[in-house]
Short mmCIF file of C-alpha atoms in Angstrom, two decimals:
data_model
loop_
_atom_site.label_atom_id
_atom_site.label_comp_id
_atom_site.label_asym_id
_atom_site.label_seq_id
_atom_site.Cartn_x
_atom_site.Cartn_y
_atom_site.Cartn_z
CA UNK A 171 120.32 80.94 119.49
CA UNK A 172 121.17 80.40 115.80
CA UNK A 173 117.54 79.56 114.97
CA UNK A 174 116.39 82.79 116.64
CA UNK A 175 118.89 84.85 114.63
CA UNK A 176 117.89 83.07 111.41
CA UNK A 177 114.23 83.73 112.14
CA UNK A 178 114.91 87.41 112.77
CA UNK A 179 116.93 87.69 109.56
CA UNK A 180 114.19 85.96 107.59
CA UNK A 181 111.59 88.36 108.98
CA UNK A 182 113.77 91.33 108.06
CA UNK A 183 114.33 90.00 104.54
CA UNK A 184 110.58 89.51 104.09
CA UNK A 185 109.87 93.00 105.40
CA UNK A 186 112.45 94.53 103.04
CA UNK A 187 110.96 92.64 100.09
CA UNK A 188 107.50 93.85 101.11
CA UNK A 189 108.66 97.46 101.32
CA UNK A 190 110.39 97.24 97.95
CA UNK A 191 107.23 95.77 96.43
CA UNK A 192 105.11 98.57 97.90
CA UNK A 193 107.60 101.17 96.64
CA UNK A 194 107.52 99.73 93.14
CA UNK A 195 103.73 99.61 93.15
CA UNK A 196 103.55 103.21 94.41
CA UNK A 197 105.86 104.31 91.59
CA UNK A 198 103.67 102.54 89.04
CA UNK A 199 100.52 104.13 90.48
CA UNK A 200 102.22 107.54 90.41
CA UNK A 201 103.19 107.08 86.78
CA UNK A 202 99.65 106.04 85.88
CA UNK A 203 98.25 108.99 87.83
CA UNK A 204 100.52 111.44 85.99
CA UNK A 205 99.50 109.96 82.65
CA UNK A 206 95.81 110.16 83.57
CA UNK A 207 96.14 113.75 84.75
CA UNK A 208 97.88 114.70 81.51
CA UNK A 209 95.05 113.27 79.44
CA UNK A 210 92.33 114.52 81.79
CA UNK A 211 93.45 117.56 83.83
CA UNK A 212 90.04 117.95 85.49
CA UNK A 213 90.34 114.59 87.27
CA UNK A 214 91.69 114.88 90.85
CA UNK A 215 95.09 113.21 91.38
CA UNK A 216 95.25 109.86 93.15
CA UNK A 217 97.27 110.29 96.34
CA UNK A 218 98.73 107.13 97.96
CA UNK A 219 97.51 106.66 101.58
CA UNK A 220 99.87 107.97 104.24
CA UNK A 221 101.17 105.81 107.09
CA UNK A 222 98.65 107.35 109.48
CA UNK A 223 95.85 106.81 106.97
CA UNK A 224 96.92 103.19 106.47
CA UNK A 225 96.80 102.65 110.24
CA UNK A 226 93.27 104.09 110.24
CA UNK A 227 92.09 101.64 107.56
CA UNK A 228 93.89 98.80 109.34
CA UNK A 229 91.59 99.39 112.31
CA UNK A 230 88.54 99.60 110.04
CA UNK A 231 89.27 96.33 108.24
CA UNK A 232 89.93 94.55 111.54
CA UNK A 233 86.76 95.88 113.16
CA UNK A 234 84.23 93.22 114.10
CA UNK A 235 81.47 95.66 113.14
CA UNK A 236 82.54 95.62 109.48
CA UNK A 237 79.35 94.31 107.81
CA UNK A 238 80.82 91.39 105.88
CA UNK A 239 78.35 88.86 107.26
CA UNK A 240 81.17 86.59 108.45
CA UNK A 241 79.49 86.08 111.84
CA UNK A 242 76.52 84.47 110.10
CA UNK A 243 78.71 81.47 109.29
CA UNK A 244 80.47 79.05 111.64
CA UNK A 245 83.17 77.91 109.15
CA UNK A 246 82.35 74.30 109.92
CA UNK A 247 82.40 74.62 113.73
CA UNK A 248 78.71 73.82 114.22
CA UNK A 249 78.96 70.79 111.95
CA UNK A 250 82.17 69.69 113.68
CA UNK A 251 80.44 69.77 117.06
CA UNK A 252 77.48 67.81 115.69
CA UNK A 253 79.71 65.12 114.20
CA UNK A 254 82.05 64.83 117.17
CA UNK A 255 81.11 62.81 120.23
CA UNK A 256 81.22 64.81 123.45
CA UNK A 257 80.89 63.78 127.06
CA UNK A 258 77.37 64.12 128.42
CA UNK A 259 78.33 63.89 132.08
CA UNK A 260 77.08 66.68 134.30
CA UNK A 261 79.14 69.27 136.08
CA UNK A 262 82.20 71.29 135.17
CA UNK A 263 83.39 68.60 132.74
CA UNK A 264 80.83 69.82 130.18
CA UNK A 265 82.53 73.20 130.04
CA UNK A 266 85.94 71.56 129.87
CA UNK A 267 84.81 69.29 127.04
CA UNK A 268 83.40 72.25 125.11
CA UNK A 269 86.62 74.20 125.50
CA UNK A 270 88.61 71.14 124.49
CA UNK A 271 86.48 70.72 121.35
CA UNK A 272 87.15 74.29 120.29
CA UNK A 273 90.85 73.98 121.10
CA UNK A 274 91.02 70.96 118.80
CA UNK A 275 89.07 72.63 116.02
CA UNK A 276 90.84 76.02 116.00
CA UNK A 277 94.29 74.95 114.68
CA UNK A 278 92.66 72.72 112.05
CA UNK A 279 90.43 75.56 110.86
CA UNK A 280 93.32 78.04 110.77
CA UNK A 281 95.52 75.63 108.82
CA UNK A 282 92.74 74.93 106.34
CA UNK A 283 91.79 78.60 105.92
CA UNK A 284 95.41 79.70 105.45
CA UNK A 285 96.30 77.02 102.92
CA UNK A 286 93.21 77.59 100.78
CA UNK A 287 92.81 81.39 100.85
CA UNK A 288 95.90 83.20 102.16
CA UNK A 289 97.99 82.75 98.97
CA UNK A 290 95.21 84.54 97.07
CA UNK A 291 95.18 87.40 99.59
CA UNK A 292 98.94 87.84 99.26
CA UNK A 293 98.87 87.62 95.45
CA UNK A 294 96.09 90.21 95.19
CA UNK A 295 97.94 92.55 97.56
CA UNK A 296 101.12 92.30 95.48
CA UNK A 297 99.17 93.17 92.33
CA UNK A 298 95.73 94.72 93.01
CA UNK A 299 94.98 95.45 89.35
CA UNK A 300 91.43 94.51 88.23
CA UNK A 301 92.72 91.97 85.70
CA UNK A 302 94.83 90.17 88.29
CA UNK A 303 92.04 90.22 90.90
CA UNK A 304 89.67 88.73 88.30
CA UNK A 305 92.23 86.02 87.46
CA UNK A 306 92.75 85.18 91.14
CA UNK A 307 89.00 85.12 91.74
CA UNK A 308 88.47 82.71 88.85
CA UNK A 309 91.34 80.50 90.02
CA UNK A 310 90.01 80.37 93.58
CA UNK A 311 86.51 79.60 92.33
CA UNK A 312 87.88 76.63 90.39
CA UNK A 313 89.89 75.42 93.40
CA UNK A 314 86.98 75.35 95.87
CA UNK A 315 85.24 71.99 95.84
CA UNK A 316 82.89 72.59 98.78
CA UNK A 317 79.75 74.42 97.63
CA UNK A 318 78.88 75.55 101.17
CA UNK A 319 82.30 77.13 101.62
CA UNK A 320 82.02 78.73 98.19
CA UNK A 321 78.70 80.37 99.07
CA UNK A 322 80.17 81.80 102.27
CA UNK A 323 83.24 83.16 100.45
CA UNK A 324 81.18 84.77 97.70
CA UNK A 325 78.67 86.29 100.13
CA UNK A 326 81.41 87.91 102.20
CA UNK A 327 83.38 89.00 99.13
CA UNK A 328 80.39 90.76 97.58
CA UNK A 329 79.67 92.43 100.91
CA UNK A 330 83.27 93.71 101.02
CA UNK A 331 83.04 94.98 97.45
CA UNK A 332 79.83 96.86 98.33
CA UNK A 333 81.51 98.41 101.39
CA UNK A 334 84.48 99.42 99.25
CA UNK A 335 82.34 101.07 96.56
CA UNK A 336 79.84 102.76 98.86
CA UNK A 337 82.02 103.76 101.81
CA UNK A 338 85.79 103.55 101.34
CA UNK A 339 86.76 104.04 97.70
CA UNK A 340 85.81 107.72 97.57
CA UNK A 341 88.33 108.48 100.33
CA UNK A 342 91.14 106.14 99.32
CA UNK A 343 90.93 105.58 95.58
CA UNK A 344 89.35 108.44 93.57
CA UNK A 345 90.50 106.79 90.35
CA UNK A 346 88.24 103.78 91.10
CA UNK A 347 90.84 101.07 90.48
CA UNK A 348 88.41 98.23 91.19
CA UNK A 349 85.54 99.65 89.11
CA UNK A 350 86.34 97.48 86.04
CA UNK A 351 86.20 94.42 88.28
CA UNK A 352 82.87 95.49 89.78
CA UNK A 353 81.48 96.19 86.30
CA UNK A 354 82.60 92.72 85.20
CA UNK A 355 80.80 91.18 88.17
CA UNK A 356 77.60 93.09 87.41
CA UNK A 357 77.70 92.17 83.74
CA UNK A 358 78.20 88.49 84.56
CA UNK A 359 75.34 88.60 87.09
CA UNK A 360 73.08 90.29 84.54
CA UNK A 361 73.90 87.80 81.80
CA UNK A 362 73.28 84.89 84.18
CA UNK A 363 69.91 86.33 85.19
CA UNK A 364 68.84 87.08 81.61
CA UNK A 365 69.65 83.51 80.51
CA UNK A 366 66.97 82.16 82.84
CA UNK A 367 63.34 82.28 81.76
CA UNK A 368 60.37 83.34 83.81
CA UNK A 369 59.73 79.75 84.89
CA UNK A 370 63.25 79.53 86.34
CA UNK A 371 64.51 77.26 83.56
CA UNK A 372 67.43 77.97 81.27
CA UNK A 373 66.61 79.18 77.78
CA UNK A 374 67.52 77.12 74.72
CA UNK A 375 71.20 77.03 73.86
CA UNK A 376 72.39 77.90 77.35
CA UNK A 377 73.66 74.43 78.12
CA UNK A 378 77.01 75.39 76.59
CA UNK A 379 77.34 78.87 78.08
CA UNK A 380 80.49 79.45 80.10
CA UNK A 381 80.47 80.20 83.84
CA UNK A 382 80.69 83.87 84.91
CA UNK A 383 84.22 85.35 84.70
CA UNK A 384 84.19 86.53 88.33
CA UNK A 385 82.31 85.53 91.48
CA UNK A 386 83.74 88.06 94.01
CA UNK A 387 85.42 85.73 96.49
CA UNK A 388 86.56 87.30 99.75
CA UNK A 389 90.28 86.43 99.69
CA UNK A 390 91.46 88.23 96.51
CA UNK A 391 89.17 91.19 97.15
CA UNK A 392 90.45 91.59 100.70
CA UNK A 393 94.04 91.60 99.48
CA UNK A 394 93.29 94.21 96.80
CA UNK A 395 91.30 96.46 99.14
CA UNK A 396 93.98 96.28 101.82
CA UNK A 397 96.68 97.19 99.29
CA UNK A 398 94.69 100.18 98.04
CA UNK A 399 94.19 101.28 101.65
CA UNK A 400 97.96 101.28 102.19
CA UNK A 401 98.29 98.25 104.48
CA UNK A 402 101.54 96.34 104.31
CA UNK A 403 101.62 92.74 103.18
CA UNK A 404 102.29 91.52 106.73
CA UNK A 405 99.45 93.62 108.18
CA UNK A 406 97.05 92.39 105.52
CA UNK A 407 97.78 88.72 106.07
CA UNK A 408 97.57 89.05 109.86
CA UNK A 409 94.28 90.97 109.83
CA UNK A 410 92.76 88.53 107.35
CA UNK A 411 93.61 85.54 109.52
CA UNK A 412 92.73 87.29 112.78
CA UNK A 413 89.27 88.12 111.40
CA UNK A 414 88.76 84.41 110.81
CA UNK A 415 89.71 83.63 114.40
CA UNK A 416 87.31 86.28 115.70
CA UNK A 417 84.50 84.82 113.61
CA UNK A 418 85.22 81.34 114.98
CA UNK A 419 85.32 82.58 118.57
CA UNK A 420 82.06 84.47 118.10
CA UNK A 421 80.45 81.33 116.68
CA UNK A 422 81.68 79.33 119.67
CA UNK A 423 80.13 81.84 122.09
CA UNK A 424 76.77 81.72 120.33
CA UNK A 425 76.96 77.92 120.20
CA UNK A 426 77.32 77.92 123.99
CA UNK A 427 80.83 76.47 124.17
CA UNK A 428 82.04 79.24 126.49
CA UNK A 429 81.29 82.81 127.51
CA UNK A 430 82.51 86.17 126.20
CA UNK A 431 85.26 86.56 128.82
CA UNK A 432 86.78 83.22 127.90
CA UNK A 433 86.48 84.22 124.25
CA UNK A 434 88.56 87.34 124.85
CA UNK A 435 91.09 85.28 126.78
CA UNK A 436 91.50 83.05 123.73
CA UNK A 437 91.94 86.04 121.41
CA UNK A 438 94.49 87.66 123.73
CA UNK A 439 96.42 84.46 124.36
CA UNK A 440 99.84 83.68 122.97
CA UNK A 441 98.57 80.41 121.47
CA UNK A 442 96.42 82.20 118.88
CA UNK A 443 99.29 84.54 118.03
CA UNK A 444 101.58 81.56 117.51
CA UNK A 445 99.00 79.85 115.28
CA UNK A 446 98.62 83.00 113.16
CA UNK A 447 102.35 83.60 112.77
CA UNK A 448 102.99 79.97 111.87
CA UNK A 449 100.21 79.93 109.25
CA UNK A 450 101.39 83.17 107.66
CA UNK A 451 105.02 82.05 107.53
CA UNK A 452 104.01 78.73 106.00
CA UNK A 453 101.99 80.33 103.19
CA UNK A 454 104.12 83.47 102.68
CA UNK A 455 105.78 82.21 99.48
CA UNK A 456 103.05 79.80 98.38
CA UNK A 457 101.85 80.58 94.85
CA UNK A 458 98.15 80.30 94.05
CA UNK A 459 98.75 77.29 91.81
CA UNK A 460 100.00 75.37 94.87
CA UNK A 461 97.25 76.52 97.24
CA UNK A 462 95.03 73.71 98.43
CA UNK A 463 93.20 72.09 101.29
CA UNK A 464 95.57 71.00 104.06
CA UNK A 465 92.76 69.51 106.20
CA UNK A 466 90.55 67.46 103.83
CA UNK A 467 88.04 66.59 106.54
CA UNK A 468 87.26 70.30 106.89
CA UNK A 469 85.44 70.22 103.55
CA UNK A 470 83.30 67.38 104.89
CA UNK A 471 82.40 69.27 108.05
CA UNK A 472 81.57 72.46 106.15
CA UNK A 473 79.74 70.61 103.38
CA UNK A 474 77.55 68.59 105.76
CA UNK A 475 76.47 71.68 107.68
CA UNK A 476 73.42 72.17 105.48
CA UNK A 477 72.38 68.56 106.19
CA UNK A 478 72.11 69.09 109.95
CA UNK A 479 68.64 68.55 111.40
CA UNK A 480 68.82 71.89 113.23
CA UNK A 481 71.38 74.68 112.98
CA UNK A 482 71.81 78.27 114.13
CA UNK A 483 74.26 79.42 111.44
CA UNK A 484 73.89 79.97 107.71
CA UNK A 485 75.23 77.44 105.26
#
């Protein structure tokens, strides 16, 4: 009974801290908006999203049809299945073995994904300024040691940034808060391209050039976009992790582990909800400097995906 009360009190304290953080950020945005309007009266004022509007964008960001390209990757599931021995006996046991393989992989993947990316989502949501998002992106890029995982994160992050600029920003953020970040990404991409000659080799003197300042990883961009859309910190973290679960379940269906009805049963089950809540609570106060891989073998599974003889997912 005491543990239940303590858990409820902890949740309330976290929610109050989240609301106070959002209130402070809204006050800062209002002050910046008033200053901008004073210097440029012709510019339309930036209005913070209402609760109803935030709920609308919550549904958009959690939609499986959001073209991030996450369903093109298996997050190590395909490699895990290839490197794990499974029973080859005929009959219903094949289906049971497949389901058991996914049940073993899911908590490992969630733990790994939360420990490596969720602190960056939370940090970007608490401060979605372009400078902080660029810092978080650079920190995450330095922390990722698996090149296959890095490619997936960057591909999805750049897709989200394109969606934000082309589809969402005009309705949510007329002041274009993330434009300096996008300009920095384009400038770094242009400089990287211009430093390579027509034969694909680097020009003289480029051996000492520094890496690009930003790469557009998914985690910090998702946190910043969700904050600008008015989502709470709790909503943002839950949607981010739930999207990962949906991508894994979709990969399992296409890999033939089980059918779509069983997939929906997994998503609707209490086990997934418990996994998500536990992962979020564990990483809620984790700073980005302490973020790291909690399942080291996951990097091996993801990294060896591109070495598979045959595969149906991108690496």
